[in-house]
PDB file of C-alpha atoms in Angstrom:
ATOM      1  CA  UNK A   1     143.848  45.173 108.372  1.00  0.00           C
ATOM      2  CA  UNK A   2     146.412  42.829 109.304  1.00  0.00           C
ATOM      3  CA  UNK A   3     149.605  43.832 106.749  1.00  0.00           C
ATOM      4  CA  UNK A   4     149.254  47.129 108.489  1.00  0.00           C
ATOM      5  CA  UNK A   5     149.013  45.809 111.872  1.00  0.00           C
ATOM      6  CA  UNK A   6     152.407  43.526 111.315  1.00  0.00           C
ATOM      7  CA  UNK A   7     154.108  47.058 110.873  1.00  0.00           C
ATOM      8  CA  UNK A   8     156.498  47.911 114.013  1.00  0.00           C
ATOM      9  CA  UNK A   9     155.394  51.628 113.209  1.00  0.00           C
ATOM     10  CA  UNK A  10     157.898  54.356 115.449  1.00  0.00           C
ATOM     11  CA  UNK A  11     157.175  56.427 118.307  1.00  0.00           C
ATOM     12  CA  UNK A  12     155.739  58.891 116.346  1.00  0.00           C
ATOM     13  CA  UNK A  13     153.277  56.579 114.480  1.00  0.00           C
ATOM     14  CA  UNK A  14     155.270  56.544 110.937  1.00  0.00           C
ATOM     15  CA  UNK A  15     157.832  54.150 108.583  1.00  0.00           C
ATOM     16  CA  UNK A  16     160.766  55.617 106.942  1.00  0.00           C
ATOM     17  CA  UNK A  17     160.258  54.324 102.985  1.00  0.00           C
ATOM     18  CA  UNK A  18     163.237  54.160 100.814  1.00  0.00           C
ATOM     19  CA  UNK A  19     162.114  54.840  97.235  1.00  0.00           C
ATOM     20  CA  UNK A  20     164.098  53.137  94.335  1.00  0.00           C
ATOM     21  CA  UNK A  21     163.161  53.087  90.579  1.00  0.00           C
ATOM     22  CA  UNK A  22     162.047  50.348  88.834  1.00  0.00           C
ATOM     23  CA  UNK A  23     164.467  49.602  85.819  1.00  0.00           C
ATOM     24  CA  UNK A  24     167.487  51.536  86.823  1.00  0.00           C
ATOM     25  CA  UNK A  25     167.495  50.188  90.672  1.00  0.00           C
ATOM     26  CA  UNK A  26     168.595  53.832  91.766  1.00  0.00           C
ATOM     27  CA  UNK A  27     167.642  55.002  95.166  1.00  0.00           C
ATOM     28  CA  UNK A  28     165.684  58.298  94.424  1.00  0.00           C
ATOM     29  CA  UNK A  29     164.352  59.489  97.642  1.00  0.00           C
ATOM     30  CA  UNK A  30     164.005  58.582 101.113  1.00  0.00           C
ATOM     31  CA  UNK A  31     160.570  59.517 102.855  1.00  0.00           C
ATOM     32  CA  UNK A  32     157.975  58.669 105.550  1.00  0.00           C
ATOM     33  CA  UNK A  33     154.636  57.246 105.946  1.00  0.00           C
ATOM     34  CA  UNK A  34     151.993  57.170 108.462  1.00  0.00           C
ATOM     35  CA  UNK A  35     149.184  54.265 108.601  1.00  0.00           C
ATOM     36  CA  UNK A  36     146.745  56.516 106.373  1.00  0.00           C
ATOM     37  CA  UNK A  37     149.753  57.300 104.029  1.00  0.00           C
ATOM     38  CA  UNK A  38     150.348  53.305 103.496  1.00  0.00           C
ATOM     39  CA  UNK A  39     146.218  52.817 102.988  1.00  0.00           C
ATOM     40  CA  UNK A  40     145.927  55.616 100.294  1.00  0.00           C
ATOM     41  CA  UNK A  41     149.384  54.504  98.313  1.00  0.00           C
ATOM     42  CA  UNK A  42     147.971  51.188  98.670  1.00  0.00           C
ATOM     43  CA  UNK A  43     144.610  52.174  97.129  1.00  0.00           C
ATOM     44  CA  UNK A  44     145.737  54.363  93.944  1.00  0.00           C
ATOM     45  CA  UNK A  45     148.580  53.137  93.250  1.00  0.00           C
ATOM     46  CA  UNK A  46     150.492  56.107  93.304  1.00  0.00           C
ATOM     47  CA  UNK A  47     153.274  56.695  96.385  1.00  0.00           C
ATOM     48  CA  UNK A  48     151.411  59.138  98.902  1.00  0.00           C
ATOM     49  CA  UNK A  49     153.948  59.941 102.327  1.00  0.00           C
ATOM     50  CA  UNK A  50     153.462  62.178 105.594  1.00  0.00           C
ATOM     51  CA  UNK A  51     155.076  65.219 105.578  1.00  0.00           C
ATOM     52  CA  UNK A  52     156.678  65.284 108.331  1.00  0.00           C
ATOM     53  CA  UNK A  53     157.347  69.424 108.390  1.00  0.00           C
ATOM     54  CA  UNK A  54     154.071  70.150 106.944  1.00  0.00           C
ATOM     55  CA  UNK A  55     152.429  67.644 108.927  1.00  0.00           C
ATOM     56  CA  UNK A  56     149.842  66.267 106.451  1.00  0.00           C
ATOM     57  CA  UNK A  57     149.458  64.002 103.841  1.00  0.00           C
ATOM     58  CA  UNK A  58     151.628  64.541 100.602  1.00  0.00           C
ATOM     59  CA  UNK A  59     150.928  62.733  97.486  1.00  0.00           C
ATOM     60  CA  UNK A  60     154.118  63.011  95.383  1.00  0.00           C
ATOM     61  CA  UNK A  61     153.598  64.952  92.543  1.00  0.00           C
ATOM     62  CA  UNK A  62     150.375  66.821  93.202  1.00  0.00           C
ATOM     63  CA  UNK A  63     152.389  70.286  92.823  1.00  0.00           C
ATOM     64  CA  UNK A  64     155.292  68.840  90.942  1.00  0.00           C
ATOM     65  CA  UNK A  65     153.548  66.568  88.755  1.00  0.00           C
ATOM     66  CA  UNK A  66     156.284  64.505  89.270  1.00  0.00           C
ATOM     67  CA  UNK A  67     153.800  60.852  90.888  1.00  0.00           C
ATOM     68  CA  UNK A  68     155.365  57.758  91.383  1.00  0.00           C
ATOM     69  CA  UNK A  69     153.437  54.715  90.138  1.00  0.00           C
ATOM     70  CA  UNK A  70     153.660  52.073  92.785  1.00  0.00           C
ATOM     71  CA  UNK A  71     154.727  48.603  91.500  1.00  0.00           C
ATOM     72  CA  UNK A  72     155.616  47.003  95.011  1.00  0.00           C
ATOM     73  CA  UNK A  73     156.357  46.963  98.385  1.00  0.00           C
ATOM     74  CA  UNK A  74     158.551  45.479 100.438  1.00  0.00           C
ATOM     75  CA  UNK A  75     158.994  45.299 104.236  1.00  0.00           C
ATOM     76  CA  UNK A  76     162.424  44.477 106.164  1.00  0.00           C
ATOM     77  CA  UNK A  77     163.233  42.036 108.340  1.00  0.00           C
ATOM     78  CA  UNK A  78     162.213  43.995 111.182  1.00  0.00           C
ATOM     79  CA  UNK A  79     158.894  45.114 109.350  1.00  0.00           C
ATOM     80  CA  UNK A  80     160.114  48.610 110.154  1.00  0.00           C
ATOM     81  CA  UNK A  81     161.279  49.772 106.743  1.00  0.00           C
ATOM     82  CA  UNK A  82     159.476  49.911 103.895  1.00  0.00           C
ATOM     83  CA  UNK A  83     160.704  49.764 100.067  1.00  0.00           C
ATOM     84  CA  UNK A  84     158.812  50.748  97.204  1.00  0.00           C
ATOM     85  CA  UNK A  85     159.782  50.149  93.676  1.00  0.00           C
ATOM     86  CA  UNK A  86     157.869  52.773  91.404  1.00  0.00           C
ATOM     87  CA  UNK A  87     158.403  54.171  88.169  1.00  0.00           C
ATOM     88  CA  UNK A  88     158.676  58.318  88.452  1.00  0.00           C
ATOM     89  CA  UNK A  89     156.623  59.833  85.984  1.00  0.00           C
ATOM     90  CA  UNK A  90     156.377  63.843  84.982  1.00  0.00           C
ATOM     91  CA  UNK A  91     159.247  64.096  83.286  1.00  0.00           C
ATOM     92  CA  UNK A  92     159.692  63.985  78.734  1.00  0.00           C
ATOM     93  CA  UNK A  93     159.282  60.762  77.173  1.00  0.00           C
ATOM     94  CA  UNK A  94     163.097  59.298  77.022  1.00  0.00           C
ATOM     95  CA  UNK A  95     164.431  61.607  79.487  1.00  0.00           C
ATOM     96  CA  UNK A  96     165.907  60.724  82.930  1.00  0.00           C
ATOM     97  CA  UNK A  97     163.408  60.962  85.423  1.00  0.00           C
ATOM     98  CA  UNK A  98     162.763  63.466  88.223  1.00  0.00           C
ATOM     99  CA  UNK A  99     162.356  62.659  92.061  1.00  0.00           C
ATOM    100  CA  UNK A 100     163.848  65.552  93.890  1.00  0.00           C
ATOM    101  CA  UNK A 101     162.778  68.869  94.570  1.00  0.00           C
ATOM    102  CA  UNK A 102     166.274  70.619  93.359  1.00  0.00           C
ATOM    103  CA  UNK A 103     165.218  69.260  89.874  1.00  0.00           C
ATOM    104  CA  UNK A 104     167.853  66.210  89.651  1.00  0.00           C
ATOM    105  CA  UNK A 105     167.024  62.409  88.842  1.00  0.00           C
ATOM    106  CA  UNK A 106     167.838  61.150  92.931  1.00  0.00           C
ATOM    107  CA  UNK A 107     168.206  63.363  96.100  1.00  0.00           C
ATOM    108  CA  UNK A 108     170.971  61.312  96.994  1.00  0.00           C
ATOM    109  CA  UNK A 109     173.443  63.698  94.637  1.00  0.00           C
ATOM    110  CA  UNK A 110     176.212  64.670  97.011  1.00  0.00           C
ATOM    111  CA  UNK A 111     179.167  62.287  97.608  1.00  0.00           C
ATOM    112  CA  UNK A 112     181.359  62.183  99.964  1.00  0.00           C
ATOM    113  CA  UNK A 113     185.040  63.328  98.437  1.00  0.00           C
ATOM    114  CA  UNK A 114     187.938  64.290 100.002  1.00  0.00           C
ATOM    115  CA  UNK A 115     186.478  65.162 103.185  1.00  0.00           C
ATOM    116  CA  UNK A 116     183.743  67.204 101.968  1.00  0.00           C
ATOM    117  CA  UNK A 117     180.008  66.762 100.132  1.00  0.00           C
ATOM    118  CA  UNK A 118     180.308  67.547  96.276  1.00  0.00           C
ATOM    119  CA  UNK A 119     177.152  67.737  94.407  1.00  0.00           C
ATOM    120  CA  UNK A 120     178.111  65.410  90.908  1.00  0.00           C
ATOM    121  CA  UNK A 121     174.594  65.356  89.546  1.00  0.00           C
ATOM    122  CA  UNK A 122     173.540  67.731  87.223  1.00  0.00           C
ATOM    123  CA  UNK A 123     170.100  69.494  88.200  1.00  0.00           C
ATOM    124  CA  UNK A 124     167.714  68.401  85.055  1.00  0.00           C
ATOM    125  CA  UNK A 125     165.129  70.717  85.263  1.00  0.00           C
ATOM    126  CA  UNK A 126     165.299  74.217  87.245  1.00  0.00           C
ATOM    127  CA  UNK A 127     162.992  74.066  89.950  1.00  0.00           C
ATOM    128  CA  UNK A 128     161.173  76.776  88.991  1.00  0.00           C
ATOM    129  CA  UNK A 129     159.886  75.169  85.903  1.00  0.00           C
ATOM    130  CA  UNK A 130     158.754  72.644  88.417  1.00  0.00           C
ATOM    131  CA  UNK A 131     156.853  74.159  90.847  1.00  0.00           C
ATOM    132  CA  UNK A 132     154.032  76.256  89.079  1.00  0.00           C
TER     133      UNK A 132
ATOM    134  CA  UNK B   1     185.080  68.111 110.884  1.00  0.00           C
ATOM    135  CA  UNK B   2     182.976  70.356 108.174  1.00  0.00           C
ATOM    136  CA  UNK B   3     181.312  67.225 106.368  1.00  0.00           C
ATOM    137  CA  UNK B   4     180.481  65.584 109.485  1.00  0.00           C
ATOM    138  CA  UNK B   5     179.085  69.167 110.601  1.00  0.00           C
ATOM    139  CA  UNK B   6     176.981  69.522 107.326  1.00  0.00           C
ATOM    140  CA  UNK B   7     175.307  66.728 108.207  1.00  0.00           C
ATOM    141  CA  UNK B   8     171.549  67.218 110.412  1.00  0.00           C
ATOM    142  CA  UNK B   9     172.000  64.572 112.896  1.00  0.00           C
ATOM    143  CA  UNK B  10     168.477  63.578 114.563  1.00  0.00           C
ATOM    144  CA  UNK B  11     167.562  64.210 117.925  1.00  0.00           C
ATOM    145  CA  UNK B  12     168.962  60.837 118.720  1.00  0.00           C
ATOM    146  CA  UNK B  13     172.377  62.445 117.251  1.00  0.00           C
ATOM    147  CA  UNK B  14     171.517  59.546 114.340  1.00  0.00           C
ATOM    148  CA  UNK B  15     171.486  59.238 111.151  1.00  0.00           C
ATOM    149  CA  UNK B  16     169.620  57.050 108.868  1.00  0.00           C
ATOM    150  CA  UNK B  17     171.773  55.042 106.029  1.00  0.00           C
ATOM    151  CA  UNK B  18     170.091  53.311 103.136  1.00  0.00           C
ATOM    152  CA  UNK B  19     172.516  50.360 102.046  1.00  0.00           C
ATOM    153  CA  UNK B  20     173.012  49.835  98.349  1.00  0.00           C
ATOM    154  CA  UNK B  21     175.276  46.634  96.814  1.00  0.00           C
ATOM    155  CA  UNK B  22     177.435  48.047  93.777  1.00  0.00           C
ATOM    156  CA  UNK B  23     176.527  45.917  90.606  1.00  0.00           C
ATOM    157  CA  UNK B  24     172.993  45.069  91.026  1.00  0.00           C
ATOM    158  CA  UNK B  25     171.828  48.420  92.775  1.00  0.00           C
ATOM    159  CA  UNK B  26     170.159  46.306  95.012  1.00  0.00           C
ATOM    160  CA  UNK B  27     169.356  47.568  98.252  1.00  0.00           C
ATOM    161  CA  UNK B  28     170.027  45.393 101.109  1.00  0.00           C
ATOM    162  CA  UNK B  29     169.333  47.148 104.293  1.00  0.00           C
ATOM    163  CA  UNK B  30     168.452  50.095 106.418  1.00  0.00           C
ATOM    164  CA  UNK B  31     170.513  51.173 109.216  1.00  0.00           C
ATOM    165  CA  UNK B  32     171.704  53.934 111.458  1.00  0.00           C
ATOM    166  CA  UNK B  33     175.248  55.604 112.355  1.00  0.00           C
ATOM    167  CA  UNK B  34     176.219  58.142 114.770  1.00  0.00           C
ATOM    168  CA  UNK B  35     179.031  60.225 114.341  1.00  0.00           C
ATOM    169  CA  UNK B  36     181.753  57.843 115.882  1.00  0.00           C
ATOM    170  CA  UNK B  37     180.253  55.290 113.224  1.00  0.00           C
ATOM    171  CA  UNK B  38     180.862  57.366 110.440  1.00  0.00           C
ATOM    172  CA  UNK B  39     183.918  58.552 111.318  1.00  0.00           C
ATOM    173  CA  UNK B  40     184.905  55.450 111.586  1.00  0.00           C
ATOM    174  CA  UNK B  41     183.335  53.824 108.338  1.00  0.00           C
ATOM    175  CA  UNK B  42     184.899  56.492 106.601  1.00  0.00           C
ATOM    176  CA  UNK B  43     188.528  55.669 108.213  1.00  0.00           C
ATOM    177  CA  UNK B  44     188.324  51.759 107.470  1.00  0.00           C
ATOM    178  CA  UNK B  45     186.711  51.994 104.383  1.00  0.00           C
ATOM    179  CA  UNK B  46     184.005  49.304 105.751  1.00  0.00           C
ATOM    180  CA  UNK B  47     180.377  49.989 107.328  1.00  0.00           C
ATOM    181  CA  UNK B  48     180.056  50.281 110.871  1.00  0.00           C
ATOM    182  CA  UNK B  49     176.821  51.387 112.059  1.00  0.00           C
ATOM    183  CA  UNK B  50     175.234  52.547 115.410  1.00  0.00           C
ATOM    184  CA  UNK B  51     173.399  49.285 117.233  1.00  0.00           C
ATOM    185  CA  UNK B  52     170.119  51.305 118.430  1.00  0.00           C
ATOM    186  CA  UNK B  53     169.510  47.799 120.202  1.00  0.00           C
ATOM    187  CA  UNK B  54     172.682  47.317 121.962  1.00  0.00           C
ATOM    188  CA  UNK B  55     173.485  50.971 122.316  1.00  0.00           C
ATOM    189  CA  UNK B  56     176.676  50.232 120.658  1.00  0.00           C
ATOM    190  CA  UNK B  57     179.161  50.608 117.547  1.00  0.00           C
ATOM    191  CA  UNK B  58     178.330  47.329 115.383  1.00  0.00           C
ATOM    192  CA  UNK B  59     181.025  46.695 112.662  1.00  0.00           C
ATOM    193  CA  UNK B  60     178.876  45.083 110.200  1.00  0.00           C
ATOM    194  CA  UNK B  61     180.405  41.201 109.570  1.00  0.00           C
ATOM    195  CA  UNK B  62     182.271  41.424 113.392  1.00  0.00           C
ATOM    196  CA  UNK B  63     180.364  38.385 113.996  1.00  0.00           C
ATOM    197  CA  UNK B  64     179.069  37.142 110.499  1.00  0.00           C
ATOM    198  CA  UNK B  65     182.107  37.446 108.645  1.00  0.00           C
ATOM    199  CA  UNK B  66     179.964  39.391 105.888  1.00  0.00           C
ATOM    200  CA  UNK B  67     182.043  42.805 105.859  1.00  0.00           C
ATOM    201  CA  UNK B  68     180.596  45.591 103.309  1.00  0.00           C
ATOM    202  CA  UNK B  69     183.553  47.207 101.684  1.00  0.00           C
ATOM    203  CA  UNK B  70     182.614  51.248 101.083  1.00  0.00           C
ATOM    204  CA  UNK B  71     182.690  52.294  97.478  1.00  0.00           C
ATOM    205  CA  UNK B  72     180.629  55.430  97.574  1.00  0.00           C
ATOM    206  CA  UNK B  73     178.860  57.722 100.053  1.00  0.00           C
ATOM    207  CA  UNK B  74     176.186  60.084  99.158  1.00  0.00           C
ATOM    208  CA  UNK B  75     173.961  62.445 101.110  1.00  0.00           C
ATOM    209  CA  UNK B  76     170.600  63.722 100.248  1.00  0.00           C
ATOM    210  CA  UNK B  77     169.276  67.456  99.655  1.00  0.00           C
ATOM    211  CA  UNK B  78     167.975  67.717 103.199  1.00  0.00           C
ATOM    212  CA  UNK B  79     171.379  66.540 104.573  1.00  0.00           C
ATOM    213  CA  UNK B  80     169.857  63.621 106.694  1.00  0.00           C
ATOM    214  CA  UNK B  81     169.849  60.412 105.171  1.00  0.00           C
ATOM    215  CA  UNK B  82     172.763  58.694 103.880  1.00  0.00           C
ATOM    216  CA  UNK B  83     173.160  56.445 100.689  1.00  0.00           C
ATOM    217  CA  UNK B  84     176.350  54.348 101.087  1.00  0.00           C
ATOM    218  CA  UNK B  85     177.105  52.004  98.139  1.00  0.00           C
ATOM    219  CA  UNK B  86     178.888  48.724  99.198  1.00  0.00           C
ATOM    220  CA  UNK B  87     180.325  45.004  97.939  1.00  0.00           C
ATOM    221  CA  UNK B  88     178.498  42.766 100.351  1.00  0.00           C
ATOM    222  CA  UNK B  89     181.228  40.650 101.526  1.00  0.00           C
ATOM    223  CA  UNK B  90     181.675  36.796 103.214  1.00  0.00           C
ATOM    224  CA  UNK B  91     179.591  34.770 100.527  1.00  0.00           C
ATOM    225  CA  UNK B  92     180.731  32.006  98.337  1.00  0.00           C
ATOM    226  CA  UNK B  93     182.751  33.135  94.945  1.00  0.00           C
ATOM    227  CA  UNK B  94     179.941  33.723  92.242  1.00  0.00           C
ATOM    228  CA  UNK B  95     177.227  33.331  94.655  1.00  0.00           C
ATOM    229  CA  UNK B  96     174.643  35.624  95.771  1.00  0.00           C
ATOM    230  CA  UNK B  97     175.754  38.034  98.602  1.00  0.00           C
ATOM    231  CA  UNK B  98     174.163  37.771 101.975  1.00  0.00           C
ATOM    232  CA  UNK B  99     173.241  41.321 103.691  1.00  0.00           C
ATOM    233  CA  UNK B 100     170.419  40.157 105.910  1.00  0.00           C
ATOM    234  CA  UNK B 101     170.815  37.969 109.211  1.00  0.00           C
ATOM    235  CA  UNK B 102     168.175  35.764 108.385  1.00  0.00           C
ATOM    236  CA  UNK B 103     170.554  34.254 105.526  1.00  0.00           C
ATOM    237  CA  UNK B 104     169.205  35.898 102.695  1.00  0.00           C
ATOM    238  CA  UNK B 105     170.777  38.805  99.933  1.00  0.00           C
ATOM    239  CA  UNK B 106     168.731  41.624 101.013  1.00  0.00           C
ATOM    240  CA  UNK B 107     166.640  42.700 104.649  1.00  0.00           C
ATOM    241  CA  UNK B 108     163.271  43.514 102.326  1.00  0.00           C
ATOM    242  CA  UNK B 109     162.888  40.176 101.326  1.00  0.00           C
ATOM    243  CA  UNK B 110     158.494  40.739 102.319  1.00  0.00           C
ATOM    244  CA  UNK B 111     156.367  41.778  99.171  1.00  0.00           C
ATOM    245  CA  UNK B 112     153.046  42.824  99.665  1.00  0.00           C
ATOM    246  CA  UNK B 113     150.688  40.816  97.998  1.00  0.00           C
ATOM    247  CA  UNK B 114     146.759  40.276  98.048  1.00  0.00           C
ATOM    248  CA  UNK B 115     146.560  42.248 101.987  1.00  0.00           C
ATOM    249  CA  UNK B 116     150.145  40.655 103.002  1.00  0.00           C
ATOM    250  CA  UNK B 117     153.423  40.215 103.245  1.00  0.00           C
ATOM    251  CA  UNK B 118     154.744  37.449 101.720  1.00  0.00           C
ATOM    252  CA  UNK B 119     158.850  36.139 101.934  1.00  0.00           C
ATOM    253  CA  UNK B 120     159.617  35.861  98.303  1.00  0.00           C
ATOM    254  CA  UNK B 121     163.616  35.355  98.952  1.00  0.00           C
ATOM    255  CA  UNK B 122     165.089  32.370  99.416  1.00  0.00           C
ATOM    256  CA  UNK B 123     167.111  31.647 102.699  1.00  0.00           C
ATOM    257  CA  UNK B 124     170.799  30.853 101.166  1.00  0.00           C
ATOM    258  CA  UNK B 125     172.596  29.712 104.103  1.00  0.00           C
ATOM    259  CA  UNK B 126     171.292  29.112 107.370  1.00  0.00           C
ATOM    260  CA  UNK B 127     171.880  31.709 109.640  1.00  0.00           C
ATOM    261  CA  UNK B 128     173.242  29.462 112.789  1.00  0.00           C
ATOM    262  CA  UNK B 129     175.740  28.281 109.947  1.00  0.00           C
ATOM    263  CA  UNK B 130     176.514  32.643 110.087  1.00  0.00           C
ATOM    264  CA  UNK B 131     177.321  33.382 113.533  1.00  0.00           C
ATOM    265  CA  UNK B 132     179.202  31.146 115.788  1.00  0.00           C
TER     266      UNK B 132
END
């Protein structure tokens, strides 16, 4: 298929995919995909990545229950980043959501202060309760 | 430095930085620094990223004029991808900020639709009217 053809895909045959929220705009996880990653998201909707230290497929969610509906993609001027806007689902009706394994809304939750990284997000969930 | 030692650099000795404009939570591009970058993005409080093409710093706006002034930097749970949150500068007052260098807001201007990627964004100034 042509859309995956235009992709400049890397050495090692992936895309890095920045993941941002729908509604909120925040940046919630950074992650890669390989062609067959792409095709599946692409087919169910749902964000699907390559591991890249388990080296296999990983559809987001399927131990955390945490999925990420899919409601576009974007590629870069390059066409060697991907973006894709999803809603994160899992998590109580009303409450922030839940992309990151630690149990906090974003894994971006350390900032840079003072000349060190400070984690200023509170952890929502403990992982524990996550990961049954 | 400990923070700049906390951080996993690549094999490359890179690190990948998504680009976020303050306000609209847009994201406007996808970069990389190396150490002397952020060292030195951190010291002038503007972005300066590592040029994988020209093997060089690049000082985001040295030739565009469109500077990105650093608000916030965050870091992510794996320590290897960076979040920096910046006013896009060099545009018209009150008009839409210009991140990309084919003259539009944001690099991932390509949606996916229907099997392909389709520029949605407008072009808002011309980019030979950018760099001279």
């Amino acid at each position: 298929m042509s859309w995956l053809d235009d992709i400049k895909w890397d050495a090692q045959g992936l895309l890095p995919v920045i993941v941002q929220e729908v509604g909120s705009n925040d940046v919630l996880m950074f992650a890669f995909m390989n062609r067959q990653a792409l095709v599946r998201t692409a087919e169910i909707g749902q964000a699907v990545y390559w591991s890249r230290s388990r080296q296999r497929l990983w559809h987001k969610g399927e131990s955390s229950g945490h999925f990420q509906q899919v409601h576009e993609m974007r590629l870069d001027c390059d066409n060697d980043v991907l973006l894709l806007k999803v809603t994160q689902l899992g998590h109580e009706p009303g409450a922030a959501s839940i992309a990151c394994h630690t149990g906090r809304h974003s894994c971006f939750f350390q900032r840079h202060e003072q000349g060190a990284w400070r984690a200023v997000d509170p952890v929502l969930v403990d992982p524990e309760h996550i990961y049954r």
